Structures are given as C-alpha cells and as structure tokens.
PDB file of N, CA and C in Angstrom:
ATOM      1  N   MET A  16     120.714  93.397 106.089  1.00 90.00           N
ATOM      2  CA  MET A  16     119.585  93.819 106.127  1.00 90.00           C
ATOM      3  C   MET A  16     118.663  95.185 105.851  1.00 90.00           C
ATOM      4  N   ASP A  17     118.403  95.228 105.192  1.00 92.00           N
ATOM      5  CA  ASP A  17     117.447  96.207 104.860  1.00 92.00           C
ATOM      6  C   ASP A  17     115.667  96.868 105.469  1.00 92.00           C
ATOM      7  N   THR A  18     115.340  97.954 105.754  1.00 92.00           N
ATOM      8  CA  THR A  18     114.293  99.193 106.306  1.00 92.00           C
ATOM      9  C   THR A  18     113.699  99.065 104.909  1.00 92.00           C
ATOM     10  N   ALA A  19     111.952  99.259 105.213  1.00 92.00           N
ATOM     11  CA  ALA A  19     110.877  99.449 104.228  1.00 92.00           C
ATOM     12  C   ALA A  19     110.378  99.906 104.382  1.00 92.00           C
ATOM     13  N   SER A  20     108.729 100.734 104.417  1.00 89.00           N
ATOM     14  CA  SER A  20     107.987 101.183 104.633  1.00 89.00           C
ATOM     15  C   SER A  20     106.955 100.195 104.073  1.00 89.00           C
ATOM     16  N   SER A  21     107.272 100.092 102.127  1.00 88.00           N
ATOM     17  CA  SER A  21     106.385  98.967 101.941  1.00 88.00           C
ATOM     18  C   SER A  21     107.269  97.418 101.522  1.00 88.00           C
ATOM     19  N   ALA A  22     106.063  96.673 101.568  1.00 87.00           N
ATOM     20  CA  ALA A  22     106.614  94.924 101.484  1.00 87.00           C
ATOM     21  C   ALA A  22     105.231  94.530 100.511  1.00 87.00           C
ATOM     22  N   GLY A  23     106.163  93.131  99.925  1.00 80.00           N
ATOM     23  CA  GLY A  23     105.155  92.714  98.761  1.00 80.00           C
ATOM     24  C   GLY A  23     105.370  92.199  97.016  1.00 80.00           C
ATOM     25  N   ALA A  24     104.493  91.914  97.067  1.00 78.00           N
ATOM     26  CA  ALA A  24     104.921  91.568  95.233  1.00 78.00           C
ATOM     27  C   ALA A  24     104.224  93.236  94.721  1.00 78.00           C
ATOM     28  N   GLU A  25     105.101  93.362  93.630  1.00 80.00           N
ATOM     29  CA  GLU A  25     105.002  94.337  92.440  1.00 80.00           C
ATOM     30  C   GLU A  25     103.241  94.417  92.355  1.00 80.00           C
ATOM     31  N   GLY A  26     103.167  95.811  93.024  1.00 81.00           N
ATOM     32  CA  GLY A  26     100.653  96.533  92.877  1.00 81.00           C
ATOM     33  C   GLY A  26     100.561  95.654  93.282  1.00 81.00           C
ATOM     34  N   MET A  27     100.949  94.315  94.586  1.00 83.00           N
ATOM     35  CA  MET A  27      99.792  94.644  95.741  1.00 83.00           C
ATOM     36  C   MET A  27     100.991  94.552  97.657  1.00 83.00           C
ATOM     37  N   GLU A  28     102.037  95.993  97.330  1.00 85.00           N
ATOM     38  CA  GLU A  28     102.747  96.385  98.461  1.00 85.00           C
ATOM     39  C   GLU A  28     101.577  96.185  99.323  1.00 85.00           C
ATOM     40  N   GLN A  29     102.144  96.550 100.890  1.00 90.00           N
ATOM     41  CA  GLN A  29     101.211  96.481 101.956  1.00 90.00           C
ATOM     42  C   GLN A  29     102.325  97.626 102.862  1.00 90.00           C
ATOM     43  N   GLU A  30     101.681  98.450 102.923  1.00 91.00           N
ATOM     44  CA  GLU A  30     101.974  99.087 104.339  1.00 91.00           C
ATOM     45  C   GLU A  30     102.771  99.013 105.515  1.00 91.00           C
ATOM     46  N   ALA A  31     104.084  99.191 106.054  1.00 92.00           N
ATOM     47  CA  ALA A  31     103.983  98.703 107.232  1.00 92.00           C
ATOM     48  C   ALA A  31     103.219  99.553 108.743  1.00 92.00           C
ATOM     49  N   ASN A  32     102.942  98.624 109.791  1.00 92.00           N
ATOM     50  CA  ASN A  32     102.370  98.959 110.609  1.00 92.00           C
ATOM     51  C   ASN A  32     103.132  99.838 111.573  1.00 92.00           C
ATOM     52  N   GLY A  33     104.525  99.339 111.078  1.00 93.00           N
ATOM     53  CA  GLY A  33     105.070 100.147 112.116  1.00 93.00           C
ATOM     54  C   GLY A  33     106.609 100.588 110.773  1.00 93.00           C
ATOM     55  N   ILE A  34     107.772  99.275 110.793  1.00 95.00           N
ATOM     56  CA  ILE A  34     108.331  99.681 109.684  1.00 95.00           C
ATOM     57  C   ILE A  34     108.857  99.102 109.462  1.00 95.00           C
ATOM     58  N   PHE A  35     109.603  98.391 108.169  1.00 94.00           N
ATOM     59  CA  PHE A  35     109.345  96.727 107.543  1.00 94.00           C
ATOM     60  C   PHE A  35     110.925  96.259 107.753  1.00 94.00           C
ATOM     61  N   ILE A  36     111.563  95.722 108.705  1.00 95.00           N
ATOM     62  CA  ILE A  36     112.589  95.160 108.315  1.00 95.00           C
ATOM     63  C   ILE A  36     112.777  94.203 107.424  1.00 95.00           C
ATOM     64  N   VAL A  37     113.855  93.926 106.177  1.00 94.00           N
ATOM     65  CA  VAL A  37     113.957  92.604 105.544  1.00 94.00           C
ATOM     66  C   VAL A  37     115.129  91.772 105.265  1.00 94.00           C
ATOM     67  N   LEU A  38     114.570  90.551 106.182  1.00 93.00           N
ATOM     68  CA  LEU A  38     116.646  90.058 105.710  1.00 93.00           C
ATOM     69  C   LEU A  38     116.787  89.714 104.371  1.00 93.00           C
ATOM     70  N   ASP A  39     117.538  89.709 103.680  1.00 91.00           N
ATOM     71  CA  ASP A  39     118.043  88.475 102.762  1.00 91.00           C
ATOM     72  C   ASP A  39     118.593  87.694 103.395  1.00 91.00           C
ATOM     73  N   VAL A  40     117.708  86.299 102.896  1.00 89.00           N
ATOM     74  CA  VAL A  40     118.941  84.453 103.103  1.00 89.00           C
ATOM     75  C   VAL A  40     118.784  83.743 102.399  1.00 89.00           C
ATOM     76  N   ASP A  41     119.929  83.362 102.610  1.00 89.00           N
ATOM     77  CA  ASP A  41     120.233  82.666 102.005  1.00 89.00           C
ATOM     78  C   ASP A  41     120.461  81.255 102.414  1.00 89.00           C
ATOM     79  N   VAL A  42     119.621  79.946 102.543  1.00 87.00           N
ATOM     80  CA  VAL A  42     119.504  79.283 102.952  1.00 87.00           C
ATOM     81  C   VAL A  42     120.422  77.787 102.013  1.00 87.00           C
ATOM     82  N   THR A  43     121.406  77.086 102.857  1.00 90.00           N
ATOM     83  CA  THR A  43     122.053  75.965 102.739  1.00 90.00           C
ATOM     84  C   THR A  43     121.604  74.584 102.783  1.00 90.00           C
ATOM     85  N   ASN A  44     121.405  73.864 102.041  1.00 90.00           N
ATOM     86  CA  ASN A  44     121.155  72.017 103.243  1.00 90.00           C
ATOM     87  C   ASN A  44     122.356  71.231 103.069  1.00 90.00           C
ATOM     88  N   ASN A  45     122.736  71.737 104.071  1.00 90.00           N
ATOM     89  CA  ASN A  45     124.630  70.739 103.974  1.00 90.00           C
ATOM     90  C   ASN A  45     123.475  69.257 104.215  1.00 90.00           C
ATOM     91  N   GLY A  46     123.454  69.106 104.900  1.00 89.00           N
ATOM     92  CA  GLY A  46     123.091  67.540 105.347  1.00 89.00           C
ATOM     93  C   GLY A  46     122.258  66.588 104.053  1.00 89.00           C
ATOM     94  N   SER A  47     122.129  65.016 104.606  1.00 93.00           N
ATOM     95  CA  SER A  47     121.355  63.939 103.498  1.00 93.00           C
ATOM     96  C   SER A  47     120.029  64.464 103.669  1.00 93.00           C
ATOM     97  N   GLU A  48     119.888  64.821 103.811  1.00 91.00           N
ATOM     98  CA  GLU A  48     117.809  64.080 103.894  1.00 91.00           C
ATOM     99  C   GLU A  48     118.105  65.885 103.249  1.00 91.00           C
ATOM    100  N   ALA A  49     116.596  65.770 102.556  1.00 90.00           N
ATOM    101  CA  ALA A  49     115.707  66.515 102.261  1.00 90.00           C
ATOM    102  C   ALA A  49     115.837  67.852 103.216  1.00 90.00           C
ATOM    103  N   ILE A  50     114.895  69.213 103.599  1.00 87.00           N
ATOM    104  CA  ILE A  50     114.741  69.991 104.331  1.00 87.00           C
ATOM    105  C   ILE A  50     113.991  71.538 103.951  1.00 87.00           C
ATOM    106  N   THR A  51     112.702  71.209 104.873  1.00 86.00           N
ATOM    107  CA  THR A  51     111.462  72.106 104.412  1.00 86.00           C
ATOM    108  C   THR A  51     112.081  73.469 105.474  1.00 86.00           C
ATOM    109  N   MET A  52     112.171  74.697 104.359  1.00 87.00           N
ATOM    110  CA  MET A  52     112.014  75.920 104.878  1.00 87.00           C
ATOM    111  C   MET A  52     111.253  77.428 104.905  1.00 87.00           C
ATOM    112  N   ASP A  53     111.033  77.970 106.225  1.00 85.00           N
ATOM    113  CA  ASP A  53     109.521  78.516 105.929  1.00 85.00           C
ATOM    114  C   ASP A  53     109.885  79.734 107.010  1.00 85.00           C
ATOM    115  N   SER A  54     109.521  80.872 106.523  1.00 87.00           N
ATOM    116  CA  SER A  54     109.383  82.241 107.190  1.00 87.00           C
ATOM    117  C   SER A  54     109.212  82.178 108.266  1.00 87.00           C
ATOM    118  N   SER A  55     108.856  81.179 108.439  1.00 87.00           N
ATOM    119  CA  SER A  55     107.444  81.914 110.295  1.00 87.00           C
ATOM    120  C   SER A  55     109.387  80.383 111.545  1.00 87.00           C
ATOM    121  N   TYR A  56     110.367  79.677 110.709  1.00 87.00           N
ATOM    122  CA  TYR A  56     111.327  78.911 111.540  1.00 87.00           C
ATOM    123  C   TYR A  56     112.300  80.002 112.006  1.00 87.00           C
ATOM    124  N   LEU A  57     112.466  81.655 111.089  1.00 91.00           N
ATOM    125  CA  LEU A  57     112.842  82.720 111.622  1.00 91.00           C
ATOM    126  C   LEU A  57     112.239  83.642 112.577  1.00 91.00           C
ATOM    127  N   SER A  58     112.956  84.664 113.298  1.00 93.00           N
ATOM    128  CA  SER A  58     113.248  84.968 114.226  1.00 93.00           C
ATOM    129  C   SER A  58     114.096  86.270 114.384  1.00 93.00           C
ATOM    130  N   LEU A  59     112.643  87.627 115.108  1.00 95.00           N
ATOM    131  CA  LEU A  59     113.799  88.844 115.200  1.00 95.00           C
ATOM    132  C   LEU A  59     114.412  88.276 116.917  1.00 95.00           C
ATOM    133  N   LEU A  60     115.153  89.255 117.229  1.00 96.00           N
ATOM    134  CA  LEU A  60     115.045  88.849 118.980  1.00 96.00           C
ATOM    135  C   LEU A  60     115.966  90.657 119.399  1.00 96.00           C
ATOM    136  N   SER A  61     115.257  90.727 120.300  1.00 95.00           N
ATOM    137  CA  SER A  61     115.508  92.165 120.532  1.00 95.00           C
ATOM    138  C   SER A  61     115.770  92.611 121.934  1.00 95.00           C
ATOM    139  N   SER A  62     115.920  93.417 122.626  1.00 93.00           N
ATOM    140  CA  SER A  62     115.797  93.366 124.452  1.00 93.00           C
ATOM    141  C   SER A  62     114.776  92.761 124.786  1.00 93.00           C
ATOM    142  N   GLY A  63     114.957  91.457 124.403  1.00 94.00           N
ATOM    143  CA  GLY A  63     113.890  90.672 125.469  1.00 94.00           C
ATOM    144  C   GLY A  63     113.046  90.571 125.157  1.00 94.00           C
ATOM    145  N   ASN A  64     113.118  90.656 123.540  1.00 96.00           N
ATOM    146  CA  ASN A  64     111.725  90.672 122.567  1.00 96.00           C
ATOM    147  C   ASN A  64     111.893  89.590 121.923  1.00 96.00           C
ATOM    148  N   THR A  65     110.976  88.835 121.379  1.00 95.00           N
ATOM    149  CA  THR A  65     111.015  87.828 119.965  1.00 95.00           C
ATOM    150  C   THR A  65     109.967  88.443 118.877  1.00 95.00           C
ATOM    151  N   TYR A  66     110.504  88.836 117.846  1.00 95.00           N
ATOM    152  CA  TYR A  66     109.442  89.027 116.343  1.00 95.00           C
ATOM    153  C   TYR A  66     109.096  87.743 115.636  1.00 95.00           C
ATOM    154  N   ASP A  67     108.241  87.337 115.307  1.00 93.00           N
ATOM    155  CA  ASP A  67     107.743  86.701 113.698  1.00 93.00           C
ATOM    156  C   ASP A  67     107.890  87.907 112.640  1.00 93.00           C
ATOM    157  N   ALA A  68     108.348  87.136 111.775  1.00 92.00           N
ATOM    158  CA  ALA A  68     108.016  87.348 110.319  1.00 92.00           C
ATOM    159  C   ALA A  68     105.998  87.394 109.774  1.00 92.00           C
ATOM    160  N   ASP A  69     106.658  88.619 109.037  1.00 90.00           N
ATOM    161  CA  ASP A  69     105.378  88.601 108.168  1.00 90.00           C
ATOM    162  C   ASP A  69     105.266  87.717 107.038  1.00 90.00           C
ATOM    163  N   GLY A  70     104.383  86.261 107.361  1.00 82.00           N
ATOM    164  CA  GLY A  70     104.681  85.559 106.307  1.00 82.00           C
ATOM    165  C   GLY A  70     104.025  85.760 105.309  1.00 82.00           C
ATOM    166  N   VAL A  71     103.302  87.193 104.933  1.00 82.00           N
ATOM    167  CA  VAL A  71     102.821  86.521 103.544  1.00 82.00           C
ATOM    168  C   VAL A  71     102.973  88.010 102.304  1.00 82.00           C
ATOM    169  N   ASN A  72     104.048  88.687 103.627  1.00 81.00           N
ATOM    170  CA  ASN A  72     105.299  89.756 102.701  1.00 81.00           C
ATOM    171  C   ASN A  72     106.335  88.695 102.498  1.00 81.00           C
ATOM    172  N   SER A  73     106.875  87.499 103.149  1.00 83.00           N
ATOM    173  CA  SER A  73     107.956  87.058 102.820  1.00 83.00           C
ATOM    174  C   SER A  73     108.213  86.171 101.964  1.00 83.00           C
ATOM    175  N   ASP A  74     109.081  85.815 100.976  1.00 82.00           N
ATOM    176  CA  ASP A  74     109.200  84.738  99.785  1.00 82.00           C
ATOM    177  C   ASP A  74     109.803  83.093  99.867  1.00 82.00           C
ATOM    178  N   LEU A  75     109.655  83.063 101.551  1.00 79.00           N
ATOM    179  CA  LEU A  75     110.040  82.104 101.491  1.00 79.00           C
ATOM    180  C   LEU A  75     108.917  81.390 102.657  1.00 79.00           C
ATOM    181  N   PHE A  76     108.415  80.607 101.643  1.00 84.00           N
ATOM    182  CA  PHE A  76     106.659  79.786 101.958  1.00 84.00           C
ATOM    183  C   PHE A  76     107.257  78.035 101.792  1.00 84.00           C
ATOM    184  N   LEU A  77     107.406  77.303 102.975  1.00 86.00           N
ATOM    185  CA  LEU A  77     107.639  75.742 102.624  1.00 86.00           C
ATOM    186  C   LEU A  77     107.628  75.052 101.451  1.00 86.00           C
ATOM    187  N   GLU A  78     109.645  76.080 101.461  1.00 85.00           N
ATOM    188  CA  GLU A  78     110.485  75.743 100.206  1.00 85.00           C
ATOM    189  C   GLU A  78     111.040  74.737 100.685  1.00 85.00           C
ATOM    190  N   GLN A  79     110.598  73.169  99.807  1.00 91.00           N
ATOM    191  CA  GLN A  79     111.815  72.123  99.808  1.00 91.00           C
ATOM    192  C   GLN A  79     113.617  72.324  99.486  1.00 91.00           C
ATOM    193  N   ILE A  80     114.702  72.723 100.327  1.00 91.00           N
ATOM    194  CA  ILE A  80     115.699  72.779  99.716  1.00 91.00           C
ATOM    195  C   ILE A  80     116.372  71.047  99.676  1.00 91.00           C
ATOM    196  N   ASN A  81     117.023  70.525  98.600  1.00 96.00           N
ATOM    197  CA  ASN A  81     117.489  68.952  99.211  1.00 96.00           C
ATOM    198  C   ASN A  81     118.958  69.323  99.535  1.00 96.00           C
ATOM    199  N   PRO A  82     119.260  67.839 100.074  1.00 95.00           N
ATOM    200  CA  PRO A  82     121.228  68.600 100.304  1.00 95.00           C
ATOM    201  C   PRO A  82     121.986  69.141  99.356  1.00 95.00           C
ATOM    202  N   GLY A  83     122.717  69.173  99.369  1.00 95.00           N
ATOM    203  CA  GLY A  83     123.524  70.359  98.994  1.00 95.00           C
ATOM    204  C   GLY A  83     122.671  71.572  97.267  1.00 95.00           C
ATOM    205  N   SER A  84     121.825  72.060  98.213  1.00 95.00           N
ATOM    206  CA  SER A  84     120.581  72.821  97.194  1.00 95.00           C
ATOM    207  C   SER A  84     121.432  73.744  97.845  1.00 95.00           C
ATOM    208  N   SER A  85     120.445  74.737  97.328  1.00 93.00           N
ATOM    209  CA  SER A  85     120.556  75.911  98.369  1.00 93.00           C
ATOM    210  C   SER A  85     119.128  76.949  98.005  1.00 93.00           C
ATOM    211  N   ASN A  86     119.026  77.624  98.937  1.00 91.00           N
ATOM    212  CA  ASN A  86     117.470  78.401  98.099  1.00 91.00           C
ATOM    213  C   ASN A  86     117.484  79.983  98.447  1.00 91.00           C
ATOM    214  N   SER A  87     117.267  80.598  98.722  1.00 90.00           N
ATOM    215  CA  SER A  87     117.676  82.186  99.192  1.00 90.00           C
ATOM    216  C   SER A  87     115.839  83.037  98.897  1.00 90.00           C
ATOM    217  N   GLY A  88     115.501  84.191  99.581  1.00 88.00           N
ATOM    218  CA  GLY A  88     114.157  84.973  99.875  1.00 88.00           C
ATOM    219  C   GLY A  88     114.683  85.813 100.392  1.00 88.00           C
ATOM    220  N   GLU A  89     113.728  86.964 100.843  1.00 90.00           N
ATOM    221  CA  GLU A  89     113.486  88.050 101.621  1.00 90.00           C
ATOM    222  C   GLU A  89     112.455  87.009 103.167  1.00 90.00           C
ATOM    223  N   VAL A  90     112.750  87.651 103.593  1.00 92.00           N
ATOM    224  CA  VAL A  90     111.938  87.181 105.276  1.00 92.00           C
ATOM    225  C   VAL A  90     112.240  88.954 105.872  1.00 92.00           C
ATOM    226  N   VAL A  91     110.394  89.438 105.818  1.00 93.00           N
ATOM    227  CA  VAL A  91     110.120  90.433 105.953  1.00 93.00           C
ATOM    228  C   VAL A  91     109.422  90.817 108.107  1.00 93.00           C
ATOM    229  N   PHE A  92     109.527  91.782 108.626  1.00 95.00           N
ATOM    230  CA  PHE A  92     109.401  91.765 109.737  1.00 95.00           C
ATOM    231  C   PHE A  92     108.302  92.773 109.958  1.00 95.00           C
ATOM    232  N   ASP A  93     107.010  92.929 110.345  1.00 95.00           N
ATOM    233  CA  ASP A  93     107.093  94.199 110.559  1.00 95.00           C
ATOM    234  C   ASP A  93     107.068  94.735 112.377  1.00 95.00           C
ATOM    235  N   VAL A  94     107.459  95.662 112.128  1.00 96.00           N
ATOM    236  CA  VAL A  94     107.888  96.179 114.200  1.00 96.00           C
ATOM    237  C   VAL A  94     107.912  97.910 114.227  1.00 96.00           C
ATOM    238  N   ASN A  95     107.549  98.096 114.828  1.00 94.00           N
ATOM    239  CA  ASN A  95     107.947  99.542 116.138  1.00 94.00           C
ATOM    240  C   ASN A  95     109.868  99.920 115.522  1.00 94.00           C
ATOM    241  N   PRO A  96     109.071 100.918 114.449  1.00 94.00           N
ATOM    242  CA  PRO A  96     110.556 101.828 114.343  1.00 94.00           C
ATOM    243  C   PRO A  96     112.276 102.021 115.331  1.00 94.00           C
ATOM    244  N   ASP A  97     111.509 101.420 116.135  1.00 93.00           N
ATOM    245  CA  ASP A  97     112.705 101.332 117.338  1.00 93.00           C
ATOM    246  C   ASP A  97     113.811 100.683 117.469  1.00 93.00           C
ATOM    247  N   VAL A  98     112.469  99.077 117.509  1.00 93.00           N
ATOM    248  CA  VAL A  98     113.584  97.950 116.624  1.00 93.00           C
ATOM    249  C   VAL A  98     113.827  98.024 115.713  1.00 93.00           C
ATOM    250  N   ALA A  99     114.388  98.679 114.789  1.00 90.00           N
ATOM    251  CA  ALA A  99     114.754  98.292 113.467  1.00 90.00           C
ATOM    252  C   ALA A  99     116.376  99.192 114.448  1.00 90.00           C
ATOM    253  N   GLU A 100     116.005 100.044 114.843  1.00 90.00           N
ATOM    254  CA  GLU A 100     117.523 101.281 115.114  1.00 90.00           C
ATOM    255  C   GLU A 100     118.654 100.375 116.467  1.00 90.00           C
ATOM    256  N   SER A 101     117.381  99.523 116.739  1.00 92.00           N
ATOM    257  CA  SER A 101     118.580  98.240 118.085  1.00 92.00           C
ATOM    258  C   SER A 101     119.466  98.156 118.080  1.00 92.00           C
ATOM    259  N   ASP A 102     120.508  98.169 119.191  1.00 91.00           N
ATOM    260  CA  ASP A 102     121.721  98.355 119.644  1.00 91.00           C
ATOM    261  C   ASP A 102     122.278  95.682 119.010  1.00 91.00           C
ATOM    262  N   ASP A 103     120.877  95.856 119.678  1.00 93.00           N
ATOM    263  CA  ASP A 103     121.254  94.054 120.104  1.00 93.00           C
ATOM    264  C   ASP A 103     120.453  93.395 119.009  1.00 93.00           C
ATOM    265  N   LEU A 104     119.913  94.032 117.614  1.00 95.00           N
ATOM    266  CA  LEU A 104     119.095  93.509 116.779  1.00 95.00           C
ATOM    267  C   LEU A 104     119.216  92.156 116.936  1.00 95.00           C
ATOM    268  N   GLN A 105     118.954  90.360 116.357  1.00 94.00           N
ATOM    269  CA  GLN A 105     119.342  89.489 115.989  1.00 94.00           C
ATOM    270  C   GLN A 105     118.520  88.275 115.629  1.00 94.00           C
ATOM    271  N   ALA A 106     119.221  87.646 114.633  1.00 93.00           N
ATOM    272  CA  ALA A 106     117.546  86.607 113.106  1.00 93.00           C
ATOM    273  C   ALA A 106     118.902  85.664 114.433  1.00 93.00           C
ATOM    274  N   GLN A 107     117.364  84.730 114.994  1.00 91.00           N
ATOM    275  CA  GLN A 107     116.884  83.408 114.558  1.00 91.00           C
ATOM    276  C   GLN A 107     117.177  82.694 114.285  1.00 91.00           C
ATOM    277  N   LEU A 108     117.199  81.705 114.200  1.00 86.00           N
ATOM    278  CA  LEU A 108     116.820  80.422 112.415  1.00 86.00           C
ATOM    279  C   LEU A 108     116.199  78.911 113.460  1.00 86.00           C
ATOM    280  N   ASN A 109     115.555  78.856 113.592  1.00 82.00           N
ATOM    281  CA  ASN A 109     115.087  77.063 114.027  1.00 82.00           C
ATOM    282  C   ASN A 109     114.515  76.081 113.652  1.00 82.00           C
ATOM    283  N   GLU A 110     115.692  74.929 113.438  1.00 73.00           N
ATOM    284  CA  GLU A 110     115.202  73.948 113.314  1.00 73.00           C
ATOM    285  C   GLU A 110     113.899  72.985 112.228  1.00 73.00           C
ATOM    286  N   GLY A 111     113.785  73.369 111.519  1.00 63.00           N
ATOM    287  CA  GLY A 111     111.506  73.467 111.380  1.00 63.00           C
ATOM    288  C   GLY A 111     111.372  73.782 112.938  1.00 63.00           C
ATOM    289  N   MET A 112     109.850  73.890 112.126  1.00 61.00           N
ATOM    290  CA  MET A 112     108.528  73.712 113.487  1.00 61.00           C
ATOM    291  C   MET A 112     109.376  73.779 115.139  1.00 61.00           C
ATOM    292  N   PHE A 113     109.596  73.160 115.027  1.00 61.00           N
ATOM    293  CA  PHE A 113     109.506  71.588 116.498  1.00 61.00           C
ATOM    294  C   PHE A 113     110.362  72.183 117.143  1.00 61.00           C
ATOM    295  N   GLY A 114     112.232  71.657 116.257  1.00 61.00           N
ATOM    296  CA  GLY A 114     113.041  71.986 115.626  1.00 61.00           C
ATOM    297  C   GLY A 114     114.007  72.200 117.092  1.00 61.00           C
ATOM    298  N   SER A 115     114.998  71.234 118.151  1.00 68.00           N
ATOM    299  CA  SER A 115     115.296  71.839 119.065  1.00 68.00           C
ATOM    300  C   SER A 115     116.616  72.584 119.545  1.00 68.00           C
ATOM    301  N   ASN A 116     117.220  72.552 117.500  1.00 76.00           N
ATOM    302  CA  ASN A 116     118.570  73.968 117.082  1.00 76.00           C
ATOM    303  C   ASN A 116     118.256  74.609 116.776  1.00 76.00           C
ATOM    304  N   SER A 117     118.644  75.440 116.527  1.00 78.00           N
ATOM    305  CA  SER A 117     118.490  77.109 116.746  1.00 78.00           C
ATOM    306  C   SER A 117     120.659  77.867 116.597  1.00 78.00           C
ATOM    307  N   ALA A 118     119.932  78.524 115.667  1.00 83.00           N
ATOM    308  CA  ALA A 118     121.583  79.568 115.034  1.00 83.00           C
ATOM    309  C   ALA A 118     121.134  80.732 115.375  1.00 83.00           C
ATOM    310  N   VAL A 119     122.307  82.489 116.589  1.00 89.00           N
ATOM    311  CA  VAL A 119     121.650  83.131 116.124  1.00 89.00           C
ATOM    312  C   VAL A 119     123.352  83.580 115.702  1.00 89.00           C
ATOM    313  N   VAL A 120     122.547  84.973 114.697  1.00 90.00           N
ATOM    314  CA  VAL A 120     123.380  85.614 113.821  1.00 90.00           C
ATOM    315  C   VAL A 120     123.004  87.741 114.312  1.00 90.00           C
ATOM    316  N   ASN A 121     124.094  87.800 114.727  1.00 92.00           N
ATOM    317  CA  ASN A 121     123.858  90.122 115.633  1.00 92.00           C
ATOM    318  C   ASN A 121     124.048  90.016 113.874  1.00 92.00           C
ATOM    319  N   LEU A 122     122.460  91.423 113.844  1.00 89.00           N
ATOM    320  CA  LEU A 122     122.506  91.969 112.555  1.00 89.00           C
ATOM    321  C   LEU A 122     123.071  93.777 113.056  1.00 89.00           C
ATOM    322  N   THR A 123     123.899  93.753 113.632  1.00 80.00           N
ATOM    323  CA  THR A 123     124.114  95.161 113.821  1.00 80.00           C
ATOM    324  C   THR A 123     125.817  95.249 114.825  1.00 80.00           C
ATOM    325  N   GLU A 124     126.423  96.139 114.570  1.00 63.00           N
ATOM    326  CA  GLU A 124     127.815  96.325 115.046  1.00 63.00           C
ATOM    327  C   GLU A 124     127.729  96.250 115.980  1.00 63.00           C
TER     328      GLU A 124
END
C-alpha cells in the first residue's frame, strides 16, 4: 500500500480529490475454471465506511485469469487523507460482482 497525490497513465495523470491509496494486488486463480478480476471487486473498509475503487486509474479491468495463472496490477482509491492514516484500514476482495464469498486483509499493523 502506498499513497499518492496523482495517479493514472503517464501523461494522463489525474490529481486526487483527497489522496490516492494505491494497492499493489496479485491475484492467483487456485480454482479449476477461469475467473474474471476487476478493480470493482475490491473495496477499502475503515471506521464502518466502504470505499470503492477508482476504475479509471486502476490497472485491473475485467481481466480473465485462467486456472493456475496469476495477474497483478494497481487498484486506486481516492479518499480523504484521514482515511489513509486510519488505524483500522482494511481491503476487502469479493468473489465477482455478486459473489457471496469475500476475504478481508488488514492494511495497517
């Protein structure tokens, strides 16, 4: 996890309304069928609030990952600077758009 004041493709960077939280994400498909990964399947959680990814500045957009394969990219969130300094910041990955399975990772120690 890093923070940045701007994000996006070189020459097309956008300034954050607050501050960008940038997560470096590695996704491995341990299943037996192809899966689709999208930055919208990842959320930030803090103080009872849920923050959606900035799909424009994130790398993962409907990426198909075959069994046994991996893909990586950056997922970007535009948040208030206080959120980036929160002690209870977590990332939640949902299984697909309507998936009922999810995993939560603590981003602060």
